[in-house]
């Protein structure tokens, strides 16, 4: 008999907690990662002298947790036997308000 009351309270607490968990709303642009500013126009310098193939990696906006900071473009040397270049890009995973920078790289 004494065990019924605590179990009833526990069950009621769980039902209320689960019910309230679905009541929150999230704005599409809410969260720690708003849309990045427009890309800056860059003058591409001549590549440095090198025996390795190089490709220009355009500048991009880096998110530091509080705001965006511009990262200048640079020449990237070819890595190993890689023969294809993938530009960096921002990706918004299914978690609202988050974003991930996928850096440019050789494939």
mmCIF file of C-alpha atoms in Angstrom:
data_model
loop_
_atom_site.group_PDB
_atom_site.id
_atom_site.type_symbol
_atom_site.label_atom_id
_atom_site.label_comp_id
_atom_site.label_asym_id
_atom_site.label_seq_id
_atom_site.Cartn_x
_atom_site.Cartn_y
_atom_site.Cartn_z
ATOM 1 C CA UNK A 1 0.000 0.000 0.000
ATOM 2 C CA UNK A 2 2.850 2.397 0.868
ATOM 3 C CA UNK A 3 4.568 1.653 -2.440
ATOM 4 C CA UNK A 4 1.544 2.660 -4.556
ATOM 5 C CA UNK A 5 1.665 6.366 -3.703
ATOM 6 C CA UNK A 6 5.343 6.947 -4.664
ATOM 7 C CA UNK A 7 4.825 4.967 -7.876
ATOM 8 C CA UNK A 8 1.723 7.024 -8.703
ATOM 9 C CA UNK A 9 3.666 10.264 -8.127
ATOM 10 C CA UNK A 10 6.536 9.001 -10.263
ATOM 11 C CA UNK A 11 4.170 8.013 -13.076
ATOM 12 C CA UNK A 12 2.388 11.397 -12.952
ATOM 13 C CA UNK A 13 5.723 13.259 -13.010
ATOM 14 C CA UNK A 14 6.898 11.275 -16.037
ATOM 15 C CA UNK A 15 3.645 11.881 -17.935
ATOM 16 C CA UNK A 16 3.805 15.651 -17.278
ATOM 17 C CA UNK A 17 7.528 15.820 -18.137
ATOM 18 C CA UNK A 18 7.119 13.949 -21.409
ATOM 19 C CA UNK A 19 4.100 16.069 -22.312
ATOM 20 C CA UNK A 20 5.937 19.352 -21.715
ATOM 21 C CA UNK A 21 9.067 18.235 -23.565
ATOM 22 C CA UNK A 22 7.319 18.598 -26.922
ATOM 23 C CA UNK A 23 6.066 22.145 -26.198
ATOM 24 C CA UNK A 24 9.255 24.053 -27.063
ATOM 25 C CA UNK A 25 9.568 25.855 -30.387
ATOM 26 C CA UNK A 26 12.737 26.707 -32.307
ATOM 27 C CA UNK A 27 13.058 29.518 -34.856
ATOM 28 C CA UNK A 28 14.614 28.541 -38.169
ATOM 29 C CA UNK A 29 17.591 30.896 -37.723
ATOM 30 C CA UNK A 30 17.739 30.575 -33.940
ATOM 31 C CA UNK A 31 20.769 29.183 -32.218
ATOM 32 C CA UNK A 32 24.468 29.774 -32.245
ATOM 33 C CA UNK A 33 25.058 29.844 -35.993
ATOM 34 C CA UNK A 34 23.214 32.455 -38.087
ATOM 35 C CA UNK A 35 23.559 32.661 -41.856
ATOM 36 C CA UNK A 36 27.103 33.738 -42.854
ATOM 37 C CA UNK A 37 27.645 37.178 -44.453
ATOM 38 C CA UNK A 38 28.168 37.417 -48.226
ATOM 39 C CA UNK A 39 31.518 36.204 -49.546
ATOM 40 C CA UNK A 40 34.142 38.945 -49.927
ATOM 41 C CA UNK A 41 35.683 39.630 -53.321
ATOM 42 C CA UNK A 42 39.360 38.628 -53.412
ATOM 43 C CA UNK A 43 42.280 39.394 -55.679
ATOM 44 C CA UNK A 44 43.945 36.046 -56.372
ATOM 45 C CA UNK A 45 47.739 36.418 -56.145
ATOM 46 C CA UNK A 46 50.140 34.474 -58.345
ATOM 47 C CA UNK A 47 50.851 31.024 -56.881
ATOM 48 C CA UNK A 48 54.172 30.546 -55.123
ATOM 49 C CA UNK A 49 56.825 28.663 -57.093
ATOM 50 C CA UNK A 50 56.455 24.947 -56.376
ATOM 51 C CA UNK A 51 56.933 21.619 -58.114
ATOM 52 C CA UNK A 52 53.632 20.421 -56.647
ATOM 53 C CA UNK A 53 50.313 21.276 -58.275
ATOM 54 C CA UNK A 54 48.431 23.954 -56.355
ATOM 55 C CA UNK A 55 44.886 25.242 -56.355
ATOM 56 C CA UNK A 56 43.430 28.469 -54.990
ATOM 57 C CA UNK A 57 41.236 27.959 -51.940
ATOM 58 C CA UNK A 58 38.868 30.949 -51.794
ATOM 59 C CA UNK A 59 38.426 32.850 -48.554
ATOM 60 C CA UNK A 60 35.466 32.007 -46.348
ATOM 61 C CA UNK A 61 33.728 33.030 -43.138
ATOM 62 C CA UNK A 62 34.717 31.134 -39.985
ATOM 63 C CA UNK A 63 32.250 30.920 -37.086
ATOM 64 C CA UNK A 64 34.023 31.363 -33.730
ATOM 65 C CA UNK A 65 31.013 30.779 -31.493
ATOM 66 C CA UNK A 66 30.066 34.472 -31.237
ATOM 67 C CA UNK A 67 30.419 35.934 -34.717
ATOM 68 C CA UNK A 68 31.957 35.399 -38.130
ATOM 69 C CA UNK A 69 35.582 36.220 -38.973
ATOM 70 C CA UNK A 70 36.887 36.355 -42.543
ATOM 71 C CA UNK A 71 39.625 33.855 -43.413
ATOM 72 C CA UNK A 72 41.666 34.939 -46.447
ATOM 73 C CA UNK A 73 42.070 32.590 -49.389
ATOM 74 C CA UNK A 74 45.346 30.761 -49.960
ATOM 75 C CA UNK A 75 47.159 28.445 -52.352
ATOM 76 C CA UNK A 76 46.940 24.767 -51.346
ATOM 77 C CA UNK A 77 49.440 22.149 -52.523
ATOM 78 C CA UNK A 78 48.162 18.890 -53.962
ATOM 79 C CA UNK A 79 48.226 16.060 -51.423
ATOM 80 C CA UNK A 80 49.617 12.673 -52.475
ATOM 81 C CA UNK A 81 47.760 11.118 -55.406
ATOM 82 C CA UNK A 82 44.633 13.218 -54.972
ATOM 83 C CA UNK A 83 43.310 14.465 -58.293
ATOM 84 C CA UNK A 84 40.071 16.250 -57.458
ATOM 85 C CA UNK A 85 39.515 19.413 -55.421
ATOM 86 C CA UNK A 86 36.413 19.870 -53.233
ATOM 87 C CA UNK A 87 35.665 23.483 -52.260
ATOM 88 C CA UNK A 88 34.758 24.140 -48.638
ATOM 89 C CA UNK A 89 31.102 24.763 -47.807
ATOM 90 C CA UNK A 90 28.716 25.413 -44.920
ATOM 91 C CA UNK A 91 26.300 22.621 -44.091
ATOM 92 C CA UNK A 92 23.256 22.877 -41.839
ATOM 93 C CA UNK A 93 22.629 19.511 -40.214
ATOM 94 C CA UNK A 94 19.163 18.470 -39.082
ATOM 95 C CA UNK A 95 19.768 20.011 -35.622
ATOM 96 C CA UNK A 96 18.139 23.486 -35.725
ATOM 97 C CA UNK A 97 20.471 26.419 -35.152
ATOM 98 C CA UNK A 98 23.671 24.552 -35.892
ATOM 99 C CA UNK A 99 26.051 24.631 -38.804
ATOM 100 C CA UNK A 100 29.232 22.860 -39.768
ATOM 101 C CA UNK A 101 32.088 24.115 -41.962
ATOM 102 C CA UNK A 102 33.350 21.388 -44.269
ATOM 103 C CA UNK A 103 36.843 22.571 -45.216
ATOM 104 C CA UNK A 104 38.168 22.435 -48.751
ATOM 105 C CA UNK A 105 40.349 19.417 -49.478
ATOM 106 C CA UNK A 106 41.911 17.204 -52.127
ATOM 107 C CA UNK A 107 40.131 13.928 -52.886
#
